N, CA, C and O atoms as CSV, one atom per row, in Angstrom:
chain,resi,resn,atom,element,x,y,z
A,1,MET,N,N,0.845,-1.191,0.000
A,1,MET,CA,C,0.000,0.000,0.000
A,1,MET,C,C,0.883,1.244,0.000
A,1,MET,O,O,1.859,1.333,0.744
A,2,LYS,N,N,0.526,2.181,-0.832
A,2,LYS,CA,C,1.270,3.437,-0.901
A,2,LYS,C,C,0.939,4.314,0.305
A,2,LYS,O,O,-0.163,4.265,0.852
A,3,SER,N,N,1.922,5.113,0.699
A,3,SER,CA,C,1.704,6.055,1.791
A,3,SER,C,C,0.816,7.203,1.299
A,3,SER,O,O,0.621,7.388,0.098
A,4,ILE,N,N,0.289,7.962,2.250
A,4,ILE,CA,C,-0.523,9.128,1.904
A,4,ILE,C,C,0.288,10.093,1.041
A,4,ILE,O,O,-0.236,10.657,0.081
A,5,GLN,N,N,1.551,10.282,1.376
A,5,GLN,CA,C,2.396,11.193,0.593
A,5,GLN,C,C,2.638,10.655,-0.818
A,5,GLN,O,O,2.630,11.424,-1.778
A,6,GLU,N,N,2.853,9.349,-0.953
A,6,GLU,CA,C,3.058,8.761,-2.285
A,6,GLU,C,C,1.811,8.921,-3.153
A,6,GLU,O,O,1.918,9.185,-4.351
A,7,ILE,N,N,0.645,8.764,-2.560
A,7,ILE,CA,C,-0.597,8.952,-3.315
A,7,ILE,C,C,-0.729,10.414,-3.747
A,7,ILE,O,O,-1.113,10.698,-4.882
A,8,GLN,N,N,-0.412,11.331,-2.847
A,8,GLN,CA,C,-0.460,12.759,-3.202
A,8,GLN,C,C,0.504,13.052,-4.358
A,8,GLN,O,O,0.156,13.781,-5.287
A,9,ASN,N,N,1.707,12.485,-4.301
A,9,ASN,CA,C,2.688,12.690,-5.377
A,9,ASN,C,C,2.167,12.153,-6.701
A,9,ASN,O,O,2.386,12.758,-7.751
A,10,GLN,N,N,1.475,11.016,-6.653
A,10,GLN,CA,C,0.904,10.434,-7.865
A,10,GLN,C,C,-0.176,11.356,-8.439
A,10,GLN,O,O,-0.243,11.549,-9.653
A,11,ILE,N,N,-1.010,11.919,-7.582
A,11,ILE,CA,C,-2.061,12.844,-8.032
A,11,ILE,C,C,-1.434,14.097,-8.642
A,11,ILE,O,O,-1.893,14.578,-9.678
A,12,ILE,N,N,-0.394,14.626,-8.010
A,12,ILE,CA,C,0.312,15.800,-8.539
A,12,ILE,C,C,0.841,15.493,-9.935
A,12,ILE,O,O,0.726,16.314,-10.845
A,13,SER,N,N,1.417,14.312,-10.095
A,13,SER,CA,C,1.949,13.902,-11.395
A,13,SER,C,C,0.835,13.807,-12.445
A,13,SER,O,O,1.001,14.271,-13.573
A,14,GLU,N,N,-0.290,13.209,-12.072
A,14,GLU,CA,C,-1.422,13.085,-13.002
A,14,GLU,C,C,-1.926,14.458,-13.434
A,14,GLU,O,O,-2.171,14.682,-14.619
A,15,PHE,N,N,-2.082,15.372,-12.492
A,15,PHE,CA,C,-2.593,16.703,-12.818
A,15,PHE,C,C,-1.582,17.519,-13.620
A,15,PHE,O,O,-1.974,18.382,-14.405
A,16,SER,N,N,-0.292,17.260,-13.436
A,16,SER,CA,C,0.722,18.017,-14.174
A,16,SER,C,C,0.691,17.693,-15.668
A,16,SER,O,O,1.189,18.468,-16.485
A,17,GLU,N,N,0.107,16.551,-16.020
A,17,GLU,CA,C,0.003,16.162,-17.429
A,17,GLU,C,C,-1.190,16.822,-18.128
A,17,GLU,O,O,-1.293,16.787,-19.354
A,18,LEU,N,N,-2.076,17.415,-17.354
A,18,LEU,CA,C,-3.250,18.075,-17.928
A,18,LEU,C,C,-2.900,19.525,-18.221
A,18,LEU,O,O,-2.294,20.209,-17.395
A,19,THR,N,N,-3.285,19.985,-19.399
A,19,THR,CA,C,-2.781,21.277,-19.869
A,19,THR,C,C,-3.536,22.499,-19.368
A,19,THR,O,O,-2.940,23.566,-19.217
A,20,ASP,N,N,-4.840,22.370,-19.107
A,20,ASP,CA,C,-5.581,23.545,-18.661
A,20,ASP,C,C,-6.636,23.141,-17.638
A,20,ASP,O,O,-6.828,21.958,-17.359
A,21,TRP,N,N,-7.321,24.149,-17.080
A,21,TRP,CA,C,-8.274,23.848,-16.016
A,21,TRP,C,C,-9.516,23.139,-16.509
A,21,TRP,O,O,-10.170,22.438,-15.737
A,22,GLU,N,N,-9.853,23.305,-17.763
A,22,GLU,CA,C,-10.996,22.557,-18.302
A,22,GLU,C,C,-10.696,21.059,-18.234
A,22,GLU,O,O,-11.553,20.269,-17.838
A,23,GLU,N,N,-9.482,20.673,-18.620
A,23,GLU,CA,C,-9.071,19.261,-18.548
A,23,GLU,C,C,-9.018,18.779,-17.098
A,23,GLU,O,O,-9.426,17.655,-16.803
A,24,LYS,N,N,-8.523,19.614,-16.201
A,24,LYS,CA,C,-8.411,19.237,-14.789
A,24,LYS,C,C,-9.793,19.036,-14.171
A,24,LYS,O,O,-10.010,18.076,-13.432
A,25,PHE,N,N,-10.726,19.938,-14.472
A,25,PHE,CA,C,-12.083,19.788,-13.952
A,25,PHE,C,C,-12.735,18.528,-14.530
A,25,PHE,O,O,-13.429,17.801,-13.818
A,26,GLN,N,N,-12.511,18.277,-15.814
A,26,GLN,CA,C,-13.069,17.076,-16.440
A,26,GLN,C,C,-12.506,15.817,-15.778
A,26,GLN,O,O,-13.234,14.848,-15.563
A,27,TYR,N,N,-11.219,15.833,-15.458
A,27,TYR,CA,C,-10.582,14.699,-14.791
A,27,TYR,C,C,-11.193,14.487,-13.398
A,27,TYR,O,O,-11.450,13.351,-13.001
A,28,LEU,N,N,-11.424,15.575,-12.662
A,28,LEU,CA,C,-12.065,15.463,-11.349
A,28,LEU,C,C,-13.456,14.841,-11.472
A,28,LEU,O,O,-13.837,13.993,-10.665
A,29,ILE,N,N,-14.201,15.264,-12.475
A,29,ILE,CA,C,-15.546,14.712,-12.690
A,29,ILE,C,C,-15.454,13.219,-12.987
A,29,ILE,O,O,-16.258,12.433,-12.485
A,30,GLU,N,N,-14.470,12.826,-13.806
A,30,GLU,CA,C,-14.275,11.399,-14.109
A,30,GLU,C,C,-13.935,10.606,-12.849
A,30,GLU,O,O,-14.422,9.491,-12.668
A,31,LEU,N,N,-13.099,11.177,-11.978
A,31,LEU,CA,C,-12.761,10.496,-10.725
A,31,LEU,C,C,-14.019,10.284,-9.875
A,31,LEU,O,O,-14.188,9.235,-9.254
A,32,GLY,N,N,-14.888,11.278,-9.855
A,32,GLY,CA,C,-16.139,11.155,-9.116
A,32,GLY,C,C,-17.036,10.064,-9.663
A,32,GLY,O,O,-17.722,9.375,-8.908
A,33,GLU,N,N,-17.029,9.908,-10.980
A,33,GLU,CA,C,-17.853,8.876,-11.609
A,33,GLU,C,C,-17.360,7.471,-11.266
A,33,GLU,O,O,-18.118,6.506,-11.361
A,34,GLU,N,N,-16.095,7.354,-10.869
A,34,GLU,CA,C,-15.515,6.054,-10.546
A,34,GLU,C,C,-15.725,5.642,-9.087
A,34,GLU,O,O,-15.348,4.537,-8.697
A,35,LEU,N,N,-16.322,6.520,-8.283
A,35,LEU,CA,C,-16.575,6.159,-6.885
A,35,LEU,C,C,-17.477,4.935,-6.821
A,35,LEU,O,O,-18.399,4.790,-7.625
A,36,PRO,N,N,-17.206,4.047,-5.851
A,36,PRO,CA,C,-18.121,2.915,-5.669
A,36,PRO,C,C,-19.507,3.398,-5.262
A,36,PRO,O,O,-19.659,4.500,-4.733
A,37,GLU,N,N,-20.497,2.582,-5.506
A,37,GLU,CA,C,-21.877,2.911,-5.136
A,37,GLU,C,C,-21.952,3.234,-3.651
A,37,GLU,O,O,-21.432,2.492,-2.817
A,38,TYR,N,N,-22.599,4.339,-3.329
A,38,TYR,CA,C,-22.743,4.746,-1.933
A,38,TYR,C,C,-23.934,4.013,-1.324
A,38,TYR,O,O,-24.992,3.941,-1.949
A,39,PRO,N,N,-23.786,3.466,-0.116
A,39,PRO,CA,C,-24.897,2.730,0.508
A,39,PRO,C,C,-26.113,3.623,0.766
A,39,PRO,O,O,-26.004,4.645,1.444
A,40,GLU,N,N,-27.243,3.244,0.235
A,40,GLU,CA,C,-28.467,4.051,0.370
A,40,GLU,C,C,-28.844,4.272,1.830
A,40,GLU,O,O,-29.359,5.334,2.181
A,41,ASP,N,N,-28.593,3.278,2.687
A,41,ASP,CA,C,-28.973,3.433,4.096
A,41,ASP,C,C,-28.083,4.427,4.831
A,41,ASP,O,O,-28.370,4.786,5.973
A,42,LYS,N,N,-27.002,4.876,4.188
A,42,LYS,CA,C,-26.103,5.871,4.788
A,42,LYS,C,C,-26.325,7.264,4.186
A,42,LYS,O,O,-25.599,8.208,4.497
A,43,ARG,N,N,-27.330,7.374,3.329
A,43,ARG,CA,C,-27.634,8.665,2.696
A,43,ARG,C,C,-28.600,9.441,3.594
A,43,ARG,O,O,-29.761,9.670,3.256
A,44,SER,N,N,-28.067,9.836,4.754
A,44,SER,CA,C,-28.894,10.541,5.737
A,44,SER,C,C,-28.110,11.733,6.286
A,44,SER,O,O,-26.919,11.895,6.022
A,45,ASP,N,N,-28.804,12.542,7.040
A,45,ASP,CA,C,-28.172,13.742,7.596
A,45,ASP,C,C,-26.997,13.416,8.513
A,45,ASP,O,O,-26.100,14.241,8.689
A,46,ALA,N,N,-26.996,12.224,9.093
A,46,ALA,CA,C,-25.901,11.828,9.991
A,46,ALA,C,C,-24.563,11.760,9.252
A,46,ALA,O,O,-23.504,11.863,9.872
A,47,TYR,N,N,-24.610,11.585,7.932
A,47,TYR,CA,C,-23.384,11.436,7.141
A,47,TYR,C,C,-23.104,12.633,6.232
A,47,TYR,O,O,-22.165,12.609,5.437
A,48,ILE,N,N,-23.918,13.673,6.354
A,48,ILE,CA,C,-23.729,14.888,5.542
A,48,ILE,C,C,-22.505,15.645,6.048
A,48,ILE,O,O,-22.276,15.749,7.253
A,49,VAL,N,N,-21.723,16.170,5.106
A,49,VAL,CA,C,-20.581,17.009,5.470
A,49,VAL,C,C,-21.097,18.437,5.636
A,49,VAL,O,O,-21.575,19.032,4.670
A,50,PRO,N,N,-21.008,18.995,6.844
A,50,PRO,CA,C,-21.480,20.373,7.039
A,50,PRO,C,C,-20.529,21.365,6.375
A,50,PRO,O,O,-19.328,21.112,6.282
A,51,GLY,N,N,-21.061,22.479,5.922
A,51,GLY,CA,C,-20.220,23.525,5.352
A,51,GLY,C,C,-20.013,23.419,3.858
A,51,GLY,O,O,-19.239,24.183,3.282
A,52,CYS,N,N,-20.703,22.472,3.216
A,52,CYS,CA,C,-20.604,22.339,1.760
A,52,CYS,C,C,-21.861,22.908,1.123
A,52,CYS,O,O,-22.974,22.703,1.608
A,53,GLN,N,N,-21.662,23.620,0.035
A,53,GLN,CA,C,-22.791,24.169,-0.703
A,53,GLN,C,C,-23.604,23.030,-1.325
A,53,GLN,O,O,-24.834,23.070,-1.333
A,54,SER,N,N,-22.910,22.023,-1.841
A,54,SER,CA,C,-23.551,20.830,-2.386
A,54,SER,C,C,-23.781,19.843,-1.244
A,54,SER,O,O,-23.194,19.969,-0.169
A,55,ARG,N,N,-24.629,18.879,-1.490
A,55,ARG,CA,C,-24.819,17.819,-0.492
A,55,ARG,C,C,-23.708,16.783,-0.698
A,55,ARG,O,O,-23.517,16.265,-1.798
A,56,VAL,N,N,-22.987,16.496,0.378
A,56,VAL,CA,C,-21.904,15.513,0.349
A,56,VAL,C,C,-22.105,14.568,1.528
A,56,VAL,O,O,-22.248,14.996,2.673
A,57,TRP,N,N,-22.112,13.276,1.221
A,57,TRP,CA,C,-22.231,12.259,2.261
A,57,TRP,C,C,-20.912,11.504,2.352
A,57,TRP,O,O,-20.322,11.147,1.333
A,58,VAL,N,N,-20.448,11.262,3.583
A,58,VAL,CA,C,-19.237,10.472,3.798
A,58,VAL,C,C,-19.526,9.456,4.896
A,58,VAL,O,O,-20.022,9.800,5.969
A,59,CYS,N,N,-19.207,8.207,4.606
A,59,CYS,CA,C,-19.397,7.130,5.565
A,59,CYS,C,C,-18.046,6.461,5.826
A,59,CYS,O,O,-17.445,5.902,4.909
A,60,PRO,N,N,-17.569,6.515,7.070
A,60,PRO,CA,C,-16.310,5.846,7.400
A,60,PRO,C,C,-16.561,4.407,7.852
A,60,PRO,O,O,-17.537,4.124,8.548
A,61,ILE,N,N,-15.682,3.518,7.453
A,61,ILE,CA,C,-15.729,2.130,7.906
A,61,ILE,C,C,-14.363,1.813,8.510
A,61,ILE,O,O,-13.336,1.925,7.841
A,62,LEU,N,N,-14.364,1.420,9.774
A,62,LEU,CA,C,-13.119,1.064,10.458
A,62,LEU,C,C,-13.010,-0.453,10.488
A,62,LEU,O,O,-13.866,-1.140,11.045
A,63,LYS,N,N,-11.936,-0.968,9.878
A,63,LYS,CA,C,-11.655,-2.404,9.902
A,63,LYS,C,C,-10.281,-2.573,10.513
A,63,LYS,O,O,-9.272,-2.247,9.889
A,64,GLY,N,N,-10.240,-3.075,11.714
A,64,GLY,CA,C,-8.962,-3.192,12.409
A,64,GLY,C,C,-8.416,-1.806,12.668
A,64,GLY,O,O,-9.054,-0.992,13.335
A,65,GLU,N,N,-7.244,-1.540,12.144
A,65,GLU,CA,C,-6.595,-0.237,12.301
A,65,GLU,C,C,-6.827,0.687,11.108
A,65,GLU,O,O,-6.374,1.831,11.106
A,66,THR,N,N,-7.532,0.189,10.097
A,66,THR,CA,C,-7.631,0.888,8.815
A,66,THR,C,C,-9.010,1.505,8.598
A,66,THR,O,O,-10.038,0.878,8.857
A,67,LEU,N,N,-9.006,2.741,8.120
A,67,LEU,CA,C,-10.254,3.426,7.765
A,67,LEU,C,C,-10.450,3.401,6.261
A,67,LEU,O,O,-9.520,3.641,5.492
A,68,THR,N,N,-11.674,3.105,5.858
A,68,THR,CA,C,-12.072,3.196,4.458
A,68,THR,C,C,-13.274,4.120,4.412
A,68,THR,O,O,-14.151,4.061,5.273
A,69,PHE,N,N,-13.305,4.962,3.410
A,69,PHE,CA,C,-14.404,5.919,3.285
A,69,PHE,C,C,-15.217,5.649,2.030
A,69,PHE,O,O,-14.681,5.289,0.983
A,70,TYR,N,N,-16.522,5.831,2.163
A,70,TYR,CA,C,-17.431,5.818,1.028
A,70,TYR,C,C,-18.062,7.196,0.983
A,70,TYR,O,O,-18.334,7.795,2.024
A,71,ALA,N,N,-18.295,7.700,-0.221
A,71,ALA,CA,C,-18.842,9.055,-0.320
A,71,ALA,C,C,-19.657,9.220,-1.586
A,71,ALA,O,O,-19.565,8.435,-2.530
A,72,ASP,N,N,-20.456,10.270,-1.566
A,72,ASP,CA,C,-21.240,10.648,-2.732
A,72,ASP,C,C,-21.571,12.133,-2.612
A,72,ASP,O,O,-21.488,12.714,-1.530
A,73,SER,N,N,-21.942,12.726,-3.718
A,73,SER,CA,C,-22.377,14.115,-3.739
A,73,SER,C,C,-23.427,14.283,-4.820
A,73,SER,O,O,-23.521,13.482,-5.750
A,74,ASP,N,N,-24.214,15.342,-4.682
A,74,ASP,CA,C,-25.250,15.596,-5.681
A,74,ASP,C,C,-24.753,16.464,-6.838
A,74,ASP,O,O,-25.537,16.795,-7.727
A,75,THR,N,N,-23.466,16.841,-6.851
A,75,THR,CA,C,-22.907,17.561,-8.001
A,75,THR,C,C,-21.629,16.863,-8.469
A,75,THR,O,O,-20.872,16.318,-7.665
A,76,ALA,N,N,-21.409,16.890,-9.765
A,76,ALA,CA,C,-20.313,16.135,-10.371
A,76,ALA,C,C,-18.931,16.604,-9.899
A,76,ALA,O,O,-18.077,15.779,-9.573
A,77,LEU,N,N,-18.708,17.915,-9.862
A,77,LEU,CA,C,-17.381,18.411,-9.473
A,77,LEU,C,C,-17.099,18.113,-8.001
A,77,LEU,O,O,-15.994,17.699,-7.651
A,78,THR,N,N,-18.086,18.320,-7.149
A,78,THR,CA,C,-17.904,18.040,-5.727
A,78,THR,C,C,-17.671,16.550,-5.502
A,78,THR,O,O,-16.881,16.165,-4.639
A,79,LYS,N,N,-18.347,15.724,-6.265
A,79,LYS,CA,C,-18.135,14.279,-6.182
A,79,LYS,C,C,-16.685,13.940,-6.550
A,79,LYS,O,O,-16.089,13.043,-5.954
A,80,GLY,N,N,-16.125,14.649,-7.521
A,80,GLY,CA,C,-14.726,14.465,-7.892
A,80,GLY,C,C,-13.781,14.905,-6.790
A,80,GLY,O,O,-12.760,14.261,-6.547
A,81,LEU,N,N,-14.118,16.000,-6.123
A,81,LEU,CA,C,-13.271,16.482,-5.021
A,81,LEU,C,C,-13.244,15.490,-3.865
A,81,LEU,O,O,-12.182,15.206,-3.311
A,82,ILE,N,N,-14.415,14.960,-3.499
A,82,ILE,CA,C,-14.429,13.990,-2.397
A,82,ILE,C,C,-13.758,12.689,-2.836
A,82,ILE,O,O,-13.140,12.003,-2.022
A,83,ALA,N,N,-13.878,12.352,-4.116
A,83,ALA,CA,C,-13.228,11.130,-4.624
A,83,ALA,C,C,-11.713,11.216,-4.484
A,83,ALA,O,O,-11.066,10.238,-4.111
A,84,ILE,N,N,-11.157,12.361,-4.777
A,84,ILE,CA,C,-9.702,12.519,-4.695
A,84,ILE,C,C,-9.238,12.470,-3.234
A,84,ILE,O,O,-8.168,11.936,-2.942
A,85,LEU,N,N,-10.032,13.020,-2.329
A,85,LEU,CA,C,-9.685,12.957,-0.905
A,85,LEU,C,C,-9.770,11.525,-0.383
A,85,LEU,O,O,-8.915,11.087,0.387
A,86,ILE,N,N,-10.791,10.809,-0.801
A,86,ILE,CA,C,-10.933,9.413,-0.382
A,86,ILE,C,C,-9.777,8.577,-0.922
A,86,ILE,O,O,-9.271,7.683,-0.243
A,87,ARG,N,N,-9.373,8.875,-2.134
A,87,ARG,CA,C,-8.226,8.165,-2.711
A,87,ARG,C,C,-6.980,8.346,-1.843
A,87,ARG,O,O,-6.214,7.403,-1.644
A,88,VAL,N,N,-6.784,9.542,-1.336
A,88,VAL,CA,C,-5.613,9.839,-0.494
A,88,VAL,C,C,-5.727,9.140,0.858
A,88,VAL,O,O,-4.750,8.568,1.340
A,89,PHE,N,N,-6.906,9.180,1.473
A,89,PHE,CA,C,-7.048,8.734,2.857
A,89,PHE,C,C,-7.419,7.262,3.047
A,89,PHE,O,O,-6.906,6.621,3.964
A,90,SER,N,N,-8.296,6.712,2.207
A,90,SER,CA,C,-8.797,5.356,2.443
A,90,SER,C,C,-7.680,4.330,2.475
A,90,SER,O,O,-6.726,4.385,1.699
A,91,GLY,N,N,-7.835,3.389,3.404
A,91,GLY,CA,C,-6.865,2.309,3.516
A,91,GLY,C,C,-5.705,2.613,4.449
A,91,GLY,O,O,-4.766,1.824,4.554
A,92,HIS,N,N,-5.767,3.744,5.120
A,92,HIS,CA,C,-4.708,4.128,6.053
A,92,HIS,C,C,-5.232,4.118,7.486
A,92,HIS,O,O,-6.439,4.077,7.722
A,93,SER,N,N,-4.318,4.157,8.415
A,93,SER,CA,C,-4.705,4.153,9.827
A,93,SER,C,C,-5.290,5.513,10.201
A,93,SER,O,O,-5.028,6.528,9.556
A,94,ALA,N,N,-6.086,5.496,11.256
A,94,ALA,CA,C,-6.682,6.732,11.754
A,94,ALA,C,C,-5.603,7.752,12.087
A,94,ALA,O,O,-5.752,8.940,11.803
A,95,SER,N,N,-4.521,7.285,12.687
A,95,SER,CA,C,-3.428,8.181,13.064
A,95,SER,C,C,-2.785,8.831,11.837
A,95,SER,O,O,-2.510,10.030,11.841
A,96,GLU,N,N,-2.546,8.035,10.784
A,96,GLU,CA,C,-1.949,8.586,9.553
A,96,GLU,C,C,-2.869,9.639,8.940
A,96,GLU,O,O,-2.411,10.698,8.511
A,97,ILE,N,N,-4.159,9.344,8.901
A,97,ILE,CA,C,-5.132,10.272,8.304
A,97,ILE,C,C,-5.232,11.545,9.132
A,97,ILE,O,O,-5.208,12.651,8.591
A,98,ALA,N,N,-5.342,11.387,10.428
A,98,ALA,CA,C,-5.508,12.540,11.319
A,98,ALA,C,C,-4.311,13.482,11.256
A,98,ALA,O,O,-4.470,14.693,11.412
A,99,ASN,N,N,-3.123,12.944,11.032
A,99,ASN,CA,C,-1.902,13.751,11.045
A,99,ASN,C,C,-1.395,14.132,9.656
A,99,ASN,O,O,-0.343,14.760,9.533
A,100,ALA,N,N,-2.131,13.759,8.613
A,100,ALA,CA,C,-1.667,14.002,7.244
A,100,ALA,C,C,-1.722,15.483,6.890
A,100,ALA,O,O,-2.647,16.201,7.271
A,101,SER,N,N,-0.725,15.909,6.165
A,101,SER,CA,C,-0.699,17.244,5.585
A,101,SER,C,C,-1.025,17.079,4.104
A,101,SER,O,O,-0.445,16.225,3.433
A,102,LEU,N,N,-1.934,17.879,3.598
A,102,LEU,CA,C,-2.392,17.706,2.220
A,102,LEU,C,C,-1.832,18.782,1.303
A,102,LEU,O,O,-2.563,19.664,0.854
A,103,GLY,N,N,-0.566,18.709,1.032
A,103,GLY,CA,C,0.082,19.670,0.160
A,103,GLY,C,C,-0.357,19.594,-1.288
A,103,GLY,O,O,-0.205,20.560,-2.036
A,104,PHE,N,N,-0.899,18.459,-1.689
A,104,PHE,CA,C,-1.281,18.290,-3.093
A,104,PHE,C,C,-2.393,19.255,-3.510
A,104,PHE,O,O,-2.488,19.612,-4.685
A,105,ILE,N,N,-3.226,19.677,-2.574
A,105,ILE,CA,C,-4.341,20.570,-2.908
A,105,ILE,C,C,-3.808,21.878,-3.498
A,105,ILE,O,O,-4.310,22.352,-4.518
A,106,ASP,N,N,-2.798,22.454,-2.859
A,106,ASP,CA,C,-2.174,23.667,-3.402
A,106,ASP,C,C,-1.316,23.342,-4.615
A,106,ASP,O,O,-1.285,24.100,-5.584
A,107,GLU,N,N,-0.628,22.221,-4.560
A,107,GLU,CA,C,0.309,21.831,-5.616
A,107,GLU,C,C,-0.394,21.675,-6.972
A,107,GLU,O,O,0.156,22.064,-8.003
A,108,ILE,N,N,-1.602,21.109,-6.973
A,108,ILE,CA,C,-2.310,20.935,-8.252
A,108,ILE,C,C,-3.161,22.160,-8.593
A,108,ILE,O,O,-3.776,22.214,-9.658
A,109,GLY,N,N,-3.196,23.141,-7.687
A,109,GLY,CA,C,-3.848,24.412,-7.989
A,109,GLY,C,C,-5.301,24.519,-7.587
A,109,GLY,O,O,-5.972,25.482,-7.960
A,110,LEU,N,N,-5.805,23.549,-6.832
A,110,LEU,CA,C,-7.222,23.614,-6.457
A,110,LEU,C,C,-7.540,24.863,-5.657
A,110,LEU,O,O,-8.584,25.481,-5.867
A,111,SER,N,N,-6.663,25.244,-4.746
A,111,SER,CA,C,-6.915,26.422,-3.908
A,111,SER,C,C,-7.054,27.675,-4.751
A,111,SER,O,O,-7.783,28.600,-4.393
A,112,LYS,N,N,-6.351,27.698,-5.870
A,112,LYS,CA,C,-6.308,28.880,-6.715
A,112,LYS,C,C,-7.504,28.957,-7.667
A,112,LYS,O,O,-8.008,30.044,-7.949
A,113,PHE,N,N,-7.955,27.803,-8.159
A,113,PHE,CA,C,-8.937,27.814,-9.238
A,113,PHE,C,C,-10.363,27.496,-8.814
A,113,PHE,O,O,-11.293,27.683,-9.598
A,114,LEU,N,N,-10.552,27.019,-7.590
A,114,LEU,CA,C,-11.911,26.780,-7.122
A,114,LEU,C,C,-12.507,28.077,-6.598
A,114,LEU,O,O,-11.787,28.944,-6.103
A,115,SER,N,N,-13.816,28.204,-6.710
A,115,SER,CA,C,-14.488,29.369,-6.126
A,115,SER,C,C,-14.336,29.315,-4.606
A,115,SER,O,O,-14.002,28.272,-4.043
A,116,ILE,N,N,-14.581,30.434,-3.959
A,116,ILE,CA,C,-14.456,30.497,-2.503
A,116,ILE,C,C,-15.384,29.471,-1.842
A,116,ILE,O,O,-14.982,28.794,-0.895
A,117,SER,N,N,-16.605,29.355,-2.329
A,117,SER,CA,C,-17.541,28.405,-1.704
A,117,SER,C,C,-17.080,26.963,-1.896
A,117,SER,O,O,-17.253,26.142,-0.996
A,118,ARG,N,N,-16.495,26.638,-3.055
A,118,ARG,CA,C,-15.980,25.277,-3.266
A,118,ARG,C,C,-14.727,25.032,-2.417
A,118,ARG,O,O,-14.539,23.931,-1.901
A,119,ARG,N,N,-13.877,26.043,-2.269
A,119,ARG,CA,C,-12.698,25.899,-1.394
A,119,ARG,C,C,-13.132,25.651,0.041
A,119,ARG,O,O,-12.560,24.810,0.734
A,120,ASN,N,N,-14.148,26.386,0.484
A,120,ASN,CA,C,-14.678,26.176,1.830
A,120,ASN,C,C,-15.250,24.771,1.978
A,120,ASN,O,O,-15.062,24.121,3.006
A,121,GLY,N,N,-15.946,24.310,0.950
A,121,GLY,CA,C,-16.496,22.957,0.962
A,121,GLY,C,C,-15.404,21.904,0.991
A,121,GLY,O,O,-15.512,20.910,1.709
A,122,LEU,N,N,-14.348,22.120,0.210
A,122,LEU,CA,C,-13.215,21.192,0.194
A,122,LEU,C,C,-12.577,21.125,1.582
A,122,LEU,O,O,-12.236,20.046,2.068
A,123,SER,N,N,-12.423,22.271,2.202
A,123,SER,CA,C,-11.872,22.324,3.551
A,123,SER,C,C,-12.780,21.577,4.532
A,123,SER,O,O,-12.289,20.868,5.411
A,124,SER,N,N,-14.084,21.730,4.390
A,124,SER,CA,C,-15.036,21.010,5.243
A,124,SER,C,C,-14.922,19.507,5.043
A,124,SER,O,O,-15.008,18.746,6.007
A,125,MET,N,N,-14.727,19.069,3.798
A,125,MET,CA,C,-14.574,17.641,3.520
A,125,MET,C,C,-13.312,17.091,4.183
A,125,MET,O,O,-13.344,16.025,4.797
A,126,VAL,N,N,-12.202,17.821,4.058
A,126,VAL,CA,C,-10.947,17.408,4.692
A,126,VAL,C,C,-11.143,17.322,6.203
A,126,VAL,O,O,-10.734,16.347,6.833
A,127,ASN,N,N,-11.770,18.348,6.780
A,127,ASN,CA,C,-12.012,18.364,8.225
A,127,ASN,C,C,-12.883,17.189,8.665
A,127,ASN,O,O,-12.641,16.590,9.712
A,128,GLN,N,N,-13.894,16.864,7.865
A,128,GLN,CA,C,-14.782,15.757,8.205
A,128,GLN,C,C,-14.017,14.430,8.177
A,128,GLN,O,O,-14.138,13.628,9.103
A,129,LEU,N,N,-13.230,14.195,7.120
A,129,LEU,CA,C,-12.473,12.943,7.005
A,129,LEU,C,C,-11.447,12.824,8.131
A,129,LEU,O,O,-11.330,11.772,8.759
A,130,GLN,N,N,-10.715,13.890,8.383
A,130,GLN,CA,C,-9.721,13.846,9.453
A,130,GLN,C,C,-10.406,13.789,10.819
A,130,GLN,O,O,-9.867,13.202,11.757
A,131,GLY,N,N,-11.572,14.386,10.934
A,131,GLY,CA,C,-12.330,14.299,12.185
A,131,GLY,C,C,-12.778,12.876,12.480
A,131,GLY,O,O,-12.704,12.423,13.622
A,132,TYR,N,N,-13.246,12.163,11.444
A,132,TYR,CA,C,-13.592,10.759,11.626
A,132,TYR,C,C,-12.380,9.993,12.125
A,132,TYR,O,O,-12.490,9.155,13.020
A,133,ALA,N,N,-11.219,10.284,11.541
A,133,ALA,CA,C,-9.982,9.584,11.929
A,133,ALA,C,C,-9.623,9.908,13.384
A,133,ALA,O,O,-9.268,9.012,14.150
A,134,LYS,N,N,-9.713,11.159,13.757
A,134,LYS,CA,C,-9.381,11.555,15.134
A,134,LYS,C,C,-10.322,10.907,16.137
A,134,LYS,O,O,-9.908,10.523,17.231
A,135,ASN,N,N,-11.579,10.789,15.763
A,135,ASN,CA,C,-12.571,10.202,16.667
A,135,ASN,C,C,-12.520,8.686,16.714
A,135,ASN,O,O,-13.098,8.083,17.618
A,136,SER,N,N,-11.848,8.059,15.771
A,136,SER,CA,C,-11.799,6.595,15.761
A,136,SER,C,C,-10.482,6.052,16.319
A,136,SER,O,O,-10.306,4.838,16.421
A,137,LYS,N,N,-9.559,6.943,16.679
A,137,LYS,CA,C,-8.288,6.492,17.247
A,137,LYS,C,C,-8.536,5.818,18.586
A,137,LYS,O,O,-9.347,6.272,19.393
A,138,THR,N,N,-7.824,4.736,18.799
A,138,THR,CA,C,-7.977,4.029,20.075
A,138,THR,C,C,-6.775,4.224,20.950
A,138,THR,O,O,-6.730,3.701,22.063
């Protein structure tokens, strides 16, 4: 399994091959389309990420020491954003997730090219995922 940093480096490399923001946004949308089916019984307010303009659901599953996340959103771009975060975090320990620094967000330019409301939503998603990790540490 790759480390959180190795996954971030891989994402940076993938985005560096895309020439403009139209291609980058399209790639994010494609990543969102590849998310596994979200469990219908988890599509409730208990799993909503607060602070997002779009509706975003995140469900954490703890197996042993490892957290896996399932997510969905009602908008294509936001679904891509949560997909990329899940790619970075899923399959790692709660401690690794809780302490991870996400330099790739600035590195691929998301902070610069997303609207303020989407940046705030992205930050809320990161906080929610890391919050699940902090709360599941034993």
